[in-house]
Short mmCIF file of N, CA and C in Angstrom, two decimals:
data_model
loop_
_atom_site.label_atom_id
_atom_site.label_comp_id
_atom_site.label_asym_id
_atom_site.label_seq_id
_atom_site.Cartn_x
_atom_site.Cartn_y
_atom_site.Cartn_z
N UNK U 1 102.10 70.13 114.70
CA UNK U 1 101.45 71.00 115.68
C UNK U 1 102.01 72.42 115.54
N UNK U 2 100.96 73.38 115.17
CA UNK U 2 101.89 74.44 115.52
C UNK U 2 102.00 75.38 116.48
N UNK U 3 103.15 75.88 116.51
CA UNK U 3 103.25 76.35 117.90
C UNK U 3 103.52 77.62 117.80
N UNK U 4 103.58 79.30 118.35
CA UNK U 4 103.65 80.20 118.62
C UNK U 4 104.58 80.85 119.37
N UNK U 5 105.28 81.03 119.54
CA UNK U 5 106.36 81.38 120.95
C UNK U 5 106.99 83.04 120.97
N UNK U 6 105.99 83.89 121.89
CA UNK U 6 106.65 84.92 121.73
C UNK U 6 107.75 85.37 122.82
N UNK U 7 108.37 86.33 122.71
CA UNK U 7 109.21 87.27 123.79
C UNK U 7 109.94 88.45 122.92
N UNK U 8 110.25 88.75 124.36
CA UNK U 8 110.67 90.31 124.21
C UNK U 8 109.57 91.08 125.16
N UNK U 9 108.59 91.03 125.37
CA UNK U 9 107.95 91.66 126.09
C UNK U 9 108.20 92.08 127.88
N UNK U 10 107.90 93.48 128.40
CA UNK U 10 108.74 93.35 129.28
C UNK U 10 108.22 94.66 130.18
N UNK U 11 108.93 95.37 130.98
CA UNK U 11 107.96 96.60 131.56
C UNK U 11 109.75 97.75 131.07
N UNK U 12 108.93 99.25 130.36
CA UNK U 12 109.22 100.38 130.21
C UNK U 12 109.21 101.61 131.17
N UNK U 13 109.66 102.62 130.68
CA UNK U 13 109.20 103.85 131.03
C UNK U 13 108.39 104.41 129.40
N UNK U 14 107.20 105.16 129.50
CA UNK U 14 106.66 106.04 128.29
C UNK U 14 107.55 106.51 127.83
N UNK U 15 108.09 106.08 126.31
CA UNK U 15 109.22 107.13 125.22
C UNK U 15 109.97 106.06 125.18
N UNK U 16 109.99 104.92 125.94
CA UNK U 16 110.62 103.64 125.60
C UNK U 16 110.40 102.84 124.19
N UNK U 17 111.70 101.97 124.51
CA UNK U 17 111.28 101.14 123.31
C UNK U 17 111.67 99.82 123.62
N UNK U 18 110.40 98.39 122.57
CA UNK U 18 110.72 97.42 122.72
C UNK U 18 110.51 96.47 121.85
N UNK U 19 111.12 95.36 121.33
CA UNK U 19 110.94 94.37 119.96
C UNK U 19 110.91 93.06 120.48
N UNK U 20 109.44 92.93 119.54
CA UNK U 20 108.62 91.85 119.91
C UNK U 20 108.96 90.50 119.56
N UNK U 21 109.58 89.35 119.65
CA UNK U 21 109.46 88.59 118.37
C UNK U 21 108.44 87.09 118.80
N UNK U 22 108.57 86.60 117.84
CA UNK U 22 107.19 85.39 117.65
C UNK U 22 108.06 84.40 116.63
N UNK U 23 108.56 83.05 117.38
CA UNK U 23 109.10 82.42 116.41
C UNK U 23 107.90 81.25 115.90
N UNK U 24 107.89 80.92 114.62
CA UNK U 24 106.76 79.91 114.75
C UNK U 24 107.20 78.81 114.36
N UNK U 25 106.94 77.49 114.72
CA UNK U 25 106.81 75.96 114.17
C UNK U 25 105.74 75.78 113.54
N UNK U 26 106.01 74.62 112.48
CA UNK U 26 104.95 73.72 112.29
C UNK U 26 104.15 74.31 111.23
N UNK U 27 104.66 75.78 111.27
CA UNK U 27 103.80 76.98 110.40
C UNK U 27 104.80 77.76 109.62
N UNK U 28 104.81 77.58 108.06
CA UNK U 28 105.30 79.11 107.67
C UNK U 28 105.08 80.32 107.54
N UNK U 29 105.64 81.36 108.39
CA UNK U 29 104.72 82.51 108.56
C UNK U 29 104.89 83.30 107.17
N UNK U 30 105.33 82.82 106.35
CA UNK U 30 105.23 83.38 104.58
C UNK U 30 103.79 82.48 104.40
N UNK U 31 103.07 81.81 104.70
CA UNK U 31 102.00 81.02 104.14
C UNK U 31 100.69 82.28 103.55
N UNK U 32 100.31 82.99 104.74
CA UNK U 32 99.20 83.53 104.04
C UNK U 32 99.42 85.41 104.80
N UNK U 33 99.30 85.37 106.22
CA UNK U 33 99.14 86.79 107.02
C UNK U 33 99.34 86.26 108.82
N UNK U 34 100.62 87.29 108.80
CA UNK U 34 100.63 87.01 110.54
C UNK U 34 100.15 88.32 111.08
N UNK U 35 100.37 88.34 112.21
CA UNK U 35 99.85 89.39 113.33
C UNK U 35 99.99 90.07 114.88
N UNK U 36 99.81 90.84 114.86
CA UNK U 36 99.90 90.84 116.82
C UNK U 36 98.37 92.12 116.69
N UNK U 37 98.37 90.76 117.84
CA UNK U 37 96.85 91.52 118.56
C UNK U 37 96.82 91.48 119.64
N UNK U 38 96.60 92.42 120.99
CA UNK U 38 96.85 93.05 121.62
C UNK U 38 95.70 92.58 122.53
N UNK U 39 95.75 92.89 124.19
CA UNK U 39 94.57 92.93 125.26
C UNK U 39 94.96 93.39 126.30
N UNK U 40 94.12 94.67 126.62
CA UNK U 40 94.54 95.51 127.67
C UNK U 40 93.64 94.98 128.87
N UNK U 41 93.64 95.27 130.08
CA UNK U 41 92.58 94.74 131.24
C UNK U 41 90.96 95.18 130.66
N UNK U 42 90.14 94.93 130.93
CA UNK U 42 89.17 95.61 130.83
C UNK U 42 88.60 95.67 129.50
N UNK U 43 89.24 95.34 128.27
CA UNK U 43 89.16 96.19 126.99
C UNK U 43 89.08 94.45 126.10
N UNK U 44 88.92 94.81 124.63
CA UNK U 44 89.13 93.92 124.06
C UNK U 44 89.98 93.66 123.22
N UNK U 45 90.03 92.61 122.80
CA UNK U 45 91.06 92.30 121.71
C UNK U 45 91.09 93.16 120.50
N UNK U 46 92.49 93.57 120.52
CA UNK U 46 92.51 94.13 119.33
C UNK U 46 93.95 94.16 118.08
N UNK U 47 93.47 94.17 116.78
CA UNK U 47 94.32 93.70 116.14
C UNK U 47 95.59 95.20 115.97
N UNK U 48 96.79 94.39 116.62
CA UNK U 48 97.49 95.77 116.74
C UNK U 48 97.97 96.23 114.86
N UNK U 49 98.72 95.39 114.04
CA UNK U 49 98.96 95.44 113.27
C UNK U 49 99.15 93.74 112.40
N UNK U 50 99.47 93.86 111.24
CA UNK U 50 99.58 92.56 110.63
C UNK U 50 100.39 92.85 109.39
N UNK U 51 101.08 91.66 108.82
CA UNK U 51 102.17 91.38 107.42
C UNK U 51 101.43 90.42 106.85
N UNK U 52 101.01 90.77 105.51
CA UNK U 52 100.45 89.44 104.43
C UNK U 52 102.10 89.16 103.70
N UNK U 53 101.81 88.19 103.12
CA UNK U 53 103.06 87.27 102.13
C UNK U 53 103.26 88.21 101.30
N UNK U 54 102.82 88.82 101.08
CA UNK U 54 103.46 90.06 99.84
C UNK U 54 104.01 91.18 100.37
N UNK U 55 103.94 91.15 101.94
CA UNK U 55 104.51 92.46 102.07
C UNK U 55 103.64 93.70 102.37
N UNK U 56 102.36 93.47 102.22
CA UNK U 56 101.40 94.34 103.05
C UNK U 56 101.49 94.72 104.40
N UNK U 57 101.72 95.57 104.95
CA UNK U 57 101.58 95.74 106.20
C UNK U 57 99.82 96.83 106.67
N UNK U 58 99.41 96.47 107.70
CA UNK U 58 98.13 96.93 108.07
C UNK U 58 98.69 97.35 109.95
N UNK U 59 98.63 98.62 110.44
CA UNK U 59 98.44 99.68 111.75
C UNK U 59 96.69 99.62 112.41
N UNK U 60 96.99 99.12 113.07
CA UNK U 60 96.15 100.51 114.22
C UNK U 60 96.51 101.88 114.39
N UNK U 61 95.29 102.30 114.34
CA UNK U 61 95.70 103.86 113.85
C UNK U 61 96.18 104.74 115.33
N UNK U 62 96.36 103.79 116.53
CA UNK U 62 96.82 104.32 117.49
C UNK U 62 98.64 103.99 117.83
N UNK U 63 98.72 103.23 116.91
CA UNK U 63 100.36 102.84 116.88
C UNK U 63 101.08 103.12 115.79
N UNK U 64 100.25 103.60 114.42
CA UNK U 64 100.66 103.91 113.10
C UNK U 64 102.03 105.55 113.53
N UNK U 65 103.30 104.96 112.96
CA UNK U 65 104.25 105.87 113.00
C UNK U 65 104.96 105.68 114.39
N UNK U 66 104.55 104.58 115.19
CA UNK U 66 105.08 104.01 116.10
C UNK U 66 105.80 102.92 115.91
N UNK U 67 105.21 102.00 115.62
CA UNK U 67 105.41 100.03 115.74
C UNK U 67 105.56 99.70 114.65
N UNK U 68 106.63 99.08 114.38
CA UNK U 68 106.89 98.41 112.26
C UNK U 68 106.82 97.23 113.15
N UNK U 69 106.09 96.61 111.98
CA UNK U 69 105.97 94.47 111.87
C UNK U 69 106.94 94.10 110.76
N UNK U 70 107.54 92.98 111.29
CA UNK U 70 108.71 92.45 110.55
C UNK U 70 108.03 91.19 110.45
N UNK U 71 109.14 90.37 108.92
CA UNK U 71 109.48 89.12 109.50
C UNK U 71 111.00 88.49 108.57
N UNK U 72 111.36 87.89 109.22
CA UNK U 72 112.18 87.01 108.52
C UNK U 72 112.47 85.62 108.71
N UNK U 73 111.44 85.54 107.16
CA UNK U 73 111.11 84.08 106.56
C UNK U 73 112.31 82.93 106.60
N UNK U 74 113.48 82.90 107.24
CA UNK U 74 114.79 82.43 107.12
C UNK U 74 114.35 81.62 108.55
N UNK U 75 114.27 82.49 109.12
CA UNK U 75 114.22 82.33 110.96
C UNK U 75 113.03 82.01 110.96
N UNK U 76 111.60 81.95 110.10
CA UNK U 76 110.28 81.69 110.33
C UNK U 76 110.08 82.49 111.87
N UNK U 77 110.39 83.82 111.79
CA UNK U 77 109.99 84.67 112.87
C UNK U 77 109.75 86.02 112.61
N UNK U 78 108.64 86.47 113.16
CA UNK U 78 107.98 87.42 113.03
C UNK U 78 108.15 88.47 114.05
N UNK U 79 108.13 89.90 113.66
CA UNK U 79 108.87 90.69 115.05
C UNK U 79 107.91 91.96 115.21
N UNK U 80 107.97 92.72 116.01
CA UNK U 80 106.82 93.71 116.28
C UNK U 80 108.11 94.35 116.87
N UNK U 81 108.20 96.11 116.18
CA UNK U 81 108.96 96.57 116.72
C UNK U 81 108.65 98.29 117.39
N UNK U 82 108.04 98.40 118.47
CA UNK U 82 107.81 99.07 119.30
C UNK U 82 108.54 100.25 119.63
N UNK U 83 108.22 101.61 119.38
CA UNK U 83 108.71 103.02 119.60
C UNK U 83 108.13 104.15 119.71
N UNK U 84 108.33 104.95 121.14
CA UNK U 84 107.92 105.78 121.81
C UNK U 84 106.47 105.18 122.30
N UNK U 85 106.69 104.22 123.59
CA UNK U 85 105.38 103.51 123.50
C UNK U 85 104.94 104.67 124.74
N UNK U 86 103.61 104.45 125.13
CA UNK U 86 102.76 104.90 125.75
C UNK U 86 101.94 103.80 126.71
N UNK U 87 101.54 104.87 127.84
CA UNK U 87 101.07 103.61 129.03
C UNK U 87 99.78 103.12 128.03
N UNK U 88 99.18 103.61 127.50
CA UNK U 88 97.98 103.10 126.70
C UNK U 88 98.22 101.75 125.62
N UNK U 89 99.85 101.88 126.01
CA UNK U 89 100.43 100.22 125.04
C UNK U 89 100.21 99.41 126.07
N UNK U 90 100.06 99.42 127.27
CA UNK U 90 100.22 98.43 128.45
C UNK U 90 98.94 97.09 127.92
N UNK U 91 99.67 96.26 127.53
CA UNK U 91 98.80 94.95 126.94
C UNK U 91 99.16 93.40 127.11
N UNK U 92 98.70 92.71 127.14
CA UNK U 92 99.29 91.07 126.91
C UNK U 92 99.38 91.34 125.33
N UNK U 93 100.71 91.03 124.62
CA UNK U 93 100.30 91.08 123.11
C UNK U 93 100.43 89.58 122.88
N UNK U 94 100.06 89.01 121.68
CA UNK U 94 99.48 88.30 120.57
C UNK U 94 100.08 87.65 119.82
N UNK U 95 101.13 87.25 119.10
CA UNK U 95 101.45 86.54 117.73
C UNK U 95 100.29 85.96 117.37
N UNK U 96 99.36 85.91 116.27
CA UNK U 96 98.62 85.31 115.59
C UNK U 96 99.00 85.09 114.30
N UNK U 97 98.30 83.61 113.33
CA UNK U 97 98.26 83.01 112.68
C UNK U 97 97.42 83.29 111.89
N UNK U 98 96.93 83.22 110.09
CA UNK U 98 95.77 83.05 109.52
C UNK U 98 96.23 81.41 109.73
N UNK U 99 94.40 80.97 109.80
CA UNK U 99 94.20 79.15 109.99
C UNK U 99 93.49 78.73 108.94
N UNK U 100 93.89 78.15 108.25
CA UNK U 100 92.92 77.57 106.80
C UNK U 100 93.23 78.15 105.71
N UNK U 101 91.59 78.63 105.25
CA UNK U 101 92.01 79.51 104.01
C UNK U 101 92.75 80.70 104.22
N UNK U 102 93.14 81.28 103.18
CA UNK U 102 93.99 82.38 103.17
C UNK U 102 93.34 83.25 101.65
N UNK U 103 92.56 84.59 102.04
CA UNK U 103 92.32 85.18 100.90
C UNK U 103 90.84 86.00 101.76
N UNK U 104 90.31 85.64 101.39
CA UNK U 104 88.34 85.82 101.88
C UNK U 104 88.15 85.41 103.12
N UNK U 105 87.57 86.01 104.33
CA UNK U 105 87.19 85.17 105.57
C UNK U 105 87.96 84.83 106.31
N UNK U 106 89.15 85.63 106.08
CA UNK U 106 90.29 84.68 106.70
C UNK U 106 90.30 84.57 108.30
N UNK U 107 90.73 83.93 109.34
CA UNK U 107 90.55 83.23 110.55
C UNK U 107 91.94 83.27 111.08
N UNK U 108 92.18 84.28 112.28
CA UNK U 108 93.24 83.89 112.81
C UNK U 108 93.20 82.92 113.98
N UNK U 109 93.22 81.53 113.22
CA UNK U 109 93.28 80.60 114.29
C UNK U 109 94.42 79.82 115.18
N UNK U 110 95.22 80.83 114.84
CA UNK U 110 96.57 80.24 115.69
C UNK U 110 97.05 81.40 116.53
N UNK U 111 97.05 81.35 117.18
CA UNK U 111 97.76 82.14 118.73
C UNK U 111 98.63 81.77 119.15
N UNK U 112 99.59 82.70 119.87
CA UNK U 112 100.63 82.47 121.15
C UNK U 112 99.85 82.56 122.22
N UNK U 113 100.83 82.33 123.33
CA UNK U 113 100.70 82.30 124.85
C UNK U 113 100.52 83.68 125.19
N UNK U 114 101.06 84.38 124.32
CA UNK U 114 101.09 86.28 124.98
C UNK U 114 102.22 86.33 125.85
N UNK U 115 102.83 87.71 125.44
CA UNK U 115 103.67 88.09 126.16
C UNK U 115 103.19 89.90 127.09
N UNK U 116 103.90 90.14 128.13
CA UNK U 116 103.34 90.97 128.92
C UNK U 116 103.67 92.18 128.46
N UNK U 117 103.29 93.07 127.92
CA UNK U 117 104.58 94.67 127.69
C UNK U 117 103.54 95.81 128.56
N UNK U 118 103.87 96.18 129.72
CA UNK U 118 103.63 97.49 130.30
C UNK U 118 104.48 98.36 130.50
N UNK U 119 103.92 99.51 130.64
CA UNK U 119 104.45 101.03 130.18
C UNK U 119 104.00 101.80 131.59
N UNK U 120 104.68 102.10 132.03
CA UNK U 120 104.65 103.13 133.01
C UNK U 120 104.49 104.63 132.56
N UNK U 121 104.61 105.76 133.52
CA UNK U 121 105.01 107.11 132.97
C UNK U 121 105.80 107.67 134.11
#
């Protein structure tokens, strides 16, 4: 079964900082591409950033030069690391999974529970 488990998430002041992590079971997050994707009230899901097995990393271009994605494959945990956030970070974030194939089409079918991170000013 696999399982998702994030923390670190938590409430700031704007110019704060905070690191995300996502340990996973059942799953190696070296298998194909992990992730955090993000949901603000009102708004939709969105993919904040992601790490493929080689070391790719992929931004939202509203957090790019903000937030580095980690992982270390030792700990099978994945980390989101958060700087100079903004109330516009205020989100439930995400650990996600690719589910199946890995390459073409790919499916993030594995989720966490979400963790809370709001930002004040």
């Amino acid at each position: 079964q696999v399982q998702l488990v994030e923390s670190g998430g938590g409430s700031v002041q704007a110019g704060g900082s905070l690191k995300l992590s996502c340990k996973a079971s059942g799953y190696s997050i070296n298998y194909c591409r992990m992730g955090w994707h993000r949901q603000a009230p009102g708004k939709e899901r969105e993919l904040v950033s992601s790490i493929r097995n080689d070391g790719t990393t992929t931004y939202a271009d509203s957090v790019k030069g903000r937030f580095t994605i980690s992982q270390d494959n030792a700990r099978n945990t994945l980390y989101l690391q958060m700087n100079d956030l903004k109330t516009d970070d205020t989100a439930v974030y995400y650990c996600t999974a690719v589910k199946g194939r890995c390459g073409i089409l790919e499916s993030w079918g594995y989720w966490g529970q979400g963790t809370q991170v709001t930002v004040s000013s």
